[in-house]
CSV table of C-alpha atoms in Angstrom, one decimal:
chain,number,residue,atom,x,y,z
D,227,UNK,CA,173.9,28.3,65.4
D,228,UNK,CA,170.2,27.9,64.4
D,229,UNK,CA,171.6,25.1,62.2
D,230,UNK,CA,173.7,23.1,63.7
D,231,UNK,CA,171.1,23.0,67.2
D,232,UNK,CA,168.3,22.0,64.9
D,233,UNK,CA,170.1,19.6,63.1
D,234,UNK,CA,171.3,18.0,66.3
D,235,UNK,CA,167.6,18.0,67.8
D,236,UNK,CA,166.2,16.2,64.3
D,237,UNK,CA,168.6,13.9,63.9
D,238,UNK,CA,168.4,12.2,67.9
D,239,UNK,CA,165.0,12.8,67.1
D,240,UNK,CA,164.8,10.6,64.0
D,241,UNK,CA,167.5,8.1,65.2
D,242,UNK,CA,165.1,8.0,68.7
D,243,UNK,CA,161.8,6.8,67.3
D,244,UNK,CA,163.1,4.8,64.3
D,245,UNK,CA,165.6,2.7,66.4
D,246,UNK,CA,162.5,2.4,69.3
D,247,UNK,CA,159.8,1.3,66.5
D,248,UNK,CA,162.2,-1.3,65.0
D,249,UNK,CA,163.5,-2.6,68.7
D,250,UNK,CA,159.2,-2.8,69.7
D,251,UNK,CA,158.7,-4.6,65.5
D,252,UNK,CA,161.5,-7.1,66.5
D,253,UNK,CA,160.8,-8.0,70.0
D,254,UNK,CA,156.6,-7.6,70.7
D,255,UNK,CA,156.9,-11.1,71.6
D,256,UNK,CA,154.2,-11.7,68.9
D,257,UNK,CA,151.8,-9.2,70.8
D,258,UNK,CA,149.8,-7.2,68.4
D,259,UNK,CA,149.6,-3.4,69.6
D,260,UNK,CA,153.7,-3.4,70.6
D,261,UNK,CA,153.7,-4.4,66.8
D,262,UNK,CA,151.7,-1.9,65.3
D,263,UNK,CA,153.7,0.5,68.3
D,264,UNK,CA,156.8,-0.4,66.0
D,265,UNK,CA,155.5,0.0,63.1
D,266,UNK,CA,153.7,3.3,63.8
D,267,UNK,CA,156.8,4.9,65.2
D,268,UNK,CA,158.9,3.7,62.0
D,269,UNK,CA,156.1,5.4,59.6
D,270,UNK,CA,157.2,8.4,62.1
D,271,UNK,CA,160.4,8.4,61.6
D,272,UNK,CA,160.6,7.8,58.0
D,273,UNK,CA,158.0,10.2,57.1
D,274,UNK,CA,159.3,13.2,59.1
D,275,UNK,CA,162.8,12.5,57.3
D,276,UNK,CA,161.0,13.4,54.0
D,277,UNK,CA,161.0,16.9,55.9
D,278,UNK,CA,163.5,16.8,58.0
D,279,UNK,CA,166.4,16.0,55.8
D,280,UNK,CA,166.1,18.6,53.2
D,281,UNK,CA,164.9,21.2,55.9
D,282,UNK,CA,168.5,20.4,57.6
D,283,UNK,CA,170.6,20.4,54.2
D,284,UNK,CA,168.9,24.0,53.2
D,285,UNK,CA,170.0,25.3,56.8
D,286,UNK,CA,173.9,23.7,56.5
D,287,UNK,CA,174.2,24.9,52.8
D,288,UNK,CA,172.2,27.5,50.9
D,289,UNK,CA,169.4,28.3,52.8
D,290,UNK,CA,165.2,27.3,52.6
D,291,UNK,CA,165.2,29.5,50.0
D,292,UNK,CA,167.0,27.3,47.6
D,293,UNK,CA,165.1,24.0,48.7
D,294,UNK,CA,161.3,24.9,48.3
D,295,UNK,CA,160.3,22.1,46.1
D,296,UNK,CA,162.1,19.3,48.3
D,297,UNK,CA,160.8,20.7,51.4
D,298,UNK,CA,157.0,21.4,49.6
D,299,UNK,CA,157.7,17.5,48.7
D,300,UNK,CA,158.5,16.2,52.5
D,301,UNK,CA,155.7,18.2,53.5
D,302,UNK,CA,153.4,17.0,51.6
D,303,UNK,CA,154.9,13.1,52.4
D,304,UNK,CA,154.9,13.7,56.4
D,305,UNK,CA,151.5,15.2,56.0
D,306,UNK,CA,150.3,12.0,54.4
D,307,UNK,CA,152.4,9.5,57.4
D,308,UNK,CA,151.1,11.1,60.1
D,309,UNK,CA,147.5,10.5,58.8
D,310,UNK,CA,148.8,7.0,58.5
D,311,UNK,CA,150.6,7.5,62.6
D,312,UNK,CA,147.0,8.2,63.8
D,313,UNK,CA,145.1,4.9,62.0
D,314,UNK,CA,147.3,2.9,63.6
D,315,UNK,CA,147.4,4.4,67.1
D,316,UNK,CA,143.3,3.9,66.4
D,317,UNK,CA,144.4,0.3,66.2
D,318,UNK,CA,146.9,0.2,68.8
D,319,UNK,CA,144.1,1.7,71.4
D,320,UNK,CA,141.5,-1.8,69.5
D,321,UNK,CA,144.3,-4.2,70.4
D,322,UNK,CA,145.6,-2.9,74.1
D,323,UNK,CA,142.1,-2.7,75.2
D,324,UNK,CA,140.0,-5.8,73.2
D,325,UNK,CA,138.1,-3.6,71.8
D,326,UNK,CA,135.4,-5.6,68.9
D,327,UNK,CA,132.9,-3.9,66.8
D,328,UNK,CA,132.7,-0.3,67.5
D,329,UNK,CA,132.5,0.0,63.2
D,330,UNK,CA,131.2,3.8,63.4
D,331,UNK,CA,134.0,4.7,65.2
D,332,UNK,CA,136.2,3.0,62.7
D,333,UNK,CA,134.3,4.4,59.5
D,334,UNK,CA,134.8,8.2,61.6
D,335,UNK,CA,138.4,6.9,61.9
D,336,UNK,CA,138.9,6.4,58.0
D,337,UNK,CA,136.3,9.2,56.9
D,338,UNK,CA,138.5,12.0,58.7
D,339,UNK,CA,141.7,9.7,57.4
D,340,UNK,CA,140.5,9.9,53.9
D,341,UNK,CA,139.3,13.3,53.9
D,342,UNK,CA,143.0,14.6,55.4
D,343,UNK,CA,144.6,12.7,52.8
D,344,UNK,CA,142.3,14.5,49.9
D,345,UNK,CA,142.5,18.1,51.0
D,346,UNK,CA,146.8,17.0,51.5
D,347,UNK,CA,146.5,16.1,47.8
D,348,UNK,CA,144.4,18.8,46.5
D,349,UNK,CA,146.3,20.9,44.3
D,350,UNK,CA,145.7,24.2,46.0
D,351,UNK,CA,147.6,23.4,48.5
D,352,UNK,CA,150.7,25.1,46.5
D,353,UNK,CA,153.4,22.7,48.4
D,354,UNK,CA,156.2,23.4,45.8
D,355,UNK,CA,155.3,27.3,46.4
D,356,UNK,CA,157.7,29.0,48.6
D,357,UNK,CA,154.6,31.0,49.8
D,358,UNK,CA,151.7,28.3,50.2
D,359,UNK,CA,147.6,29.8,50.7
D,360,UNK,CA,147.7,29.8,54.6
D,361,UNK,CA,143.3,28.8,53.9
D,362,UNK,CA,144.4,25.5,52.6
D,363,UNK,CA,146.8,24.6,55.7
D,364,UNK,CA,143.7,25.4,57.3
D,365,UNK,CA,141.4,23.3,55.4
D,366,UNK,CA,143.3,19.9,55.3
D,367,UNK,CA,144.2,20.4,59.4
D,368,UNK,CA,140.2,20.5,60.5
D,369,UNK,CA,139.6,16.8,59.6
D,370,UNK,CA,142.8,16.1,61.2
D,371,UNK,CA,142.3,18.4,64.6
D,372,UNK,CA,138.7,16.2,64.6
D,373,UNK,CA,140.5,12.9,64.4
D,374,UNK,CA,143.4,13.8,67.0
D,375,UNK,CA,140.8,15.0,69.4
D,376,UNK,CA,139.0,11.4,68.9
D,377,UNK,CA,142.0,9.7,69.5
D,378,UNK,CA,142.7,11.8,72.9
D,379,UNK,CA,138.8,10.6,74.1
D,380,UNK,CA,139.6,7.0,73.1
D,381,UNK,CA,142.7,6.6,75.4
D,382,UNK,CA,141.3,8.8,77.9
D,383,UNK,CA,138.2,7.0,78.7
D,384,UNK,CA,139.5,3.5,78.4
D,385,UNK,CA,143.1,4.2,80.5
D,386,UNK,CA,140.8,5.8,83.1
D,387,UNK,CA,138.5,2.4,82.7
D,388,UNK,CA,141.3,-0.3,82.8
D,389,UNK,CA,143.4,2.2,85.5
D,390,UNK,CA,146.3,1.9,82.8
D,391,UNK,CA,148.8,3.4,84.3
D,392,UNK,CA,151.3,3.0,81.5
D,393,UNK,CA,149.3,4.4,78.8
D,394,UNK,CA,147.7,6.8,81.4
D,395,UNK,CA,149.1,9.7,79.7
D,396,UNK,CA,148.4,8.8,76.4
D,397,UNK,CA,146.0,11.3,75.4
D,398,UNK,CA,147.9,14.1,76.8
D,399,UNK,CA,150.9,13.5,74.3
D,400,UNK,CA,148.2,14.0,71.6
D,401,UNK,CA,147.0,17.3,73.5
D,402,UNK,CA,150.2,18.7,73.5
D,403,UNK,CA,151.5,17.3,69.9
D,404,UNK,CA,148.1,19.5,68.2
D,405,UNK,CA,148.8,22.2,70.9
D,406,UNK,CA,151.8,23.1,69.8
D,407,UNK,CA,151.5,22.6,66.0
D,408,UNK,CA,148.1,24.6,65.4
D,409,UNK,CA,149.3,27.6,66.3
D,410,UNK,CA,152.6,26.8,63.8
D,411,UNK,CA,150.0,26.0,61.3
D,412,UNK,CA,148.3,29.7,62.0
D,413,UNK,CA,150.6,31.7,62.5
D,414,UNK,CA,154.4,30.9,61.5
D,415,UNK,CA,154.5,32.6,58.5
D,416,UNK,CA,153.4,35.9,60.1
D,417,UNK,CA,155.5,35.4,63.0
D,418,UNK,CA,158.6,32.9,62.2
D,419,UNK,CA,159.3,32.3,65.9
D,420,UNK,CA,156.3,30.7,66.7
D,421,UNK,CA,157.5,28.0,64.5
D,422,UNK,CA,160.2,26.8,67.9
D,423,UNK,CA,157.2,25.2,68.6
D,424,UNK,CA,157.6,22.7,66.7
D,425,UNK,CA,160.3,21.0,68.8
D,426,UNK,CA,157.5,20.8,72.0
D,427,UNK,CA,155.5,19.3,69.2
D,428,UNK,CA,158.1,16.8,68.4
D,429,UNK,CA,158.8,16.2,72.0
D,430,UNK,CA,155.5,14.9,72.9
D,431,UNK,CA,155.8,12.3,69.3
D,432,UNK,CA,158.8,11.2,71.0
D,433,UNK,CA,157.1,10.7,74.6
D,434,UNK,CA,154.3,8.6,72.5
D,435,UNK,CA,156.8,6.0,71.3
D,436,UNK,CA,158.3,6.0,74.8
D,437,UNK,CA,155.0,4.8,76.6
D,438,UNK,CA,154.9,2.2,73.8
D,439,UNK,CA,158.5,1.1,74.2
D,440,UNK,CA,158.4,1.2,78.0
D,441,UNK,CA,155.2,-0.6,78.0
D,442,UNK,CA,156.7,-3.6,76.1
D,443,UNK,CA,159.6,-3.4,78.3
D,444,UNK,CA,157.6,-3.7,81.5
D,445,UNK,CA,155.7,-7.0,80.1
D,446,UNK,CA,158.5,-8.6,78.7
């Protein structure tokens, strides 16, 4: 039952935000952030599949067991895309609200990026271990954590600013997308059912592409 549920979820899931971010690439109407919208749900889509796809093929067949390497490998992959999810949100919140200079924000923005990215890489991090070090999910999520909770000030302060009422709730889709995956990062292994909250988490990815898409819609 576990299987075929969460193979259901993931696959509307990955058909959801792919088909949105290609629909928002194809029809922006040349506006910038519905653009990078597109393109930032795509790198979503794509990059959880690198997960996704083998997690769903180990629970149909064989079991997780028999799949570490490929699901250490998507991991590692989605890790490195949802870095990449977050610069371009950065840019997204630049482009919706004409924002110029602000270059120490941007140098925080590819400092914590850059950091994420080395810790994801480091060797240490055991991905094609079927027991990782539970220190080093720890140590590549802080400079993460740091740069979703700049992100949820960003669209907080300047929705409230511009009374944007489309992207009004914004920042709380980031909230709840780290709220729900820091205690999976924590604590999953100890206890396997915290780990169901991962589909909140990938509920509130989905209601991010959403405000994009319905954004769009509304100005087209």
């Amino acid at each position: 039952m576990q299987a075929i549920v969460e193979t259901l979820f993931d696959t509307v899931y990955l058909i959801t935000v792919i088909t949105l971010g290609i629909i928002m690439i194809r029809k922006n109407n040349g506006r910038k952030q519905y653009q990078l919208f597109g393109i930032m749900a795509v790198i979503l889509g794509l990059g959880d599949s690198f997960h996704l796809v083998p997690r769903a093929l180990a629970l149909c067949t064989t079991g997780l067991e028999n799949y570490t390497v490929a699901l250490g490998v998507g991991k590692l992959i989605t890790s490195v895309t949802m870095t990449i999810f977050y610069i371009l949100l950065y840019y997204v919140w630049r482009s919706r609200y004409h924002i110029s200079g602000k270059n120490g924000i941007t140098a925080v923005v590819y400092l914590l990026s850059a950091l994420r990215i080395l810790l994801c890489l480091c060797p240490q991090n055991q991905w094609l271990h079927a027991n990782p070090p539970l220190i080093w999910g720890i140590y590549r999520n802080i400079p993460f954590a740091l740069f979703g909770l700049l992100i949820i000030i960003l669209f907080l302060q300047q929705a409230r600013q511009h009374h944007d009422t489309a992207f009004q709730y914004m920042w709380l889709t980031i909230v709840l997308s780290f709220g729900f995956y820091i205690p999976v990062v924590l604590w999953a292994d100890a206890i396997p059912m915290i780990g169901m909250l991962m589909i909140p988490k990938t509920c509130a990815y989905v209601w991010t592409v959403v405000i994009g898409y319905r954004a769009m819609c509304s100005e087209n």
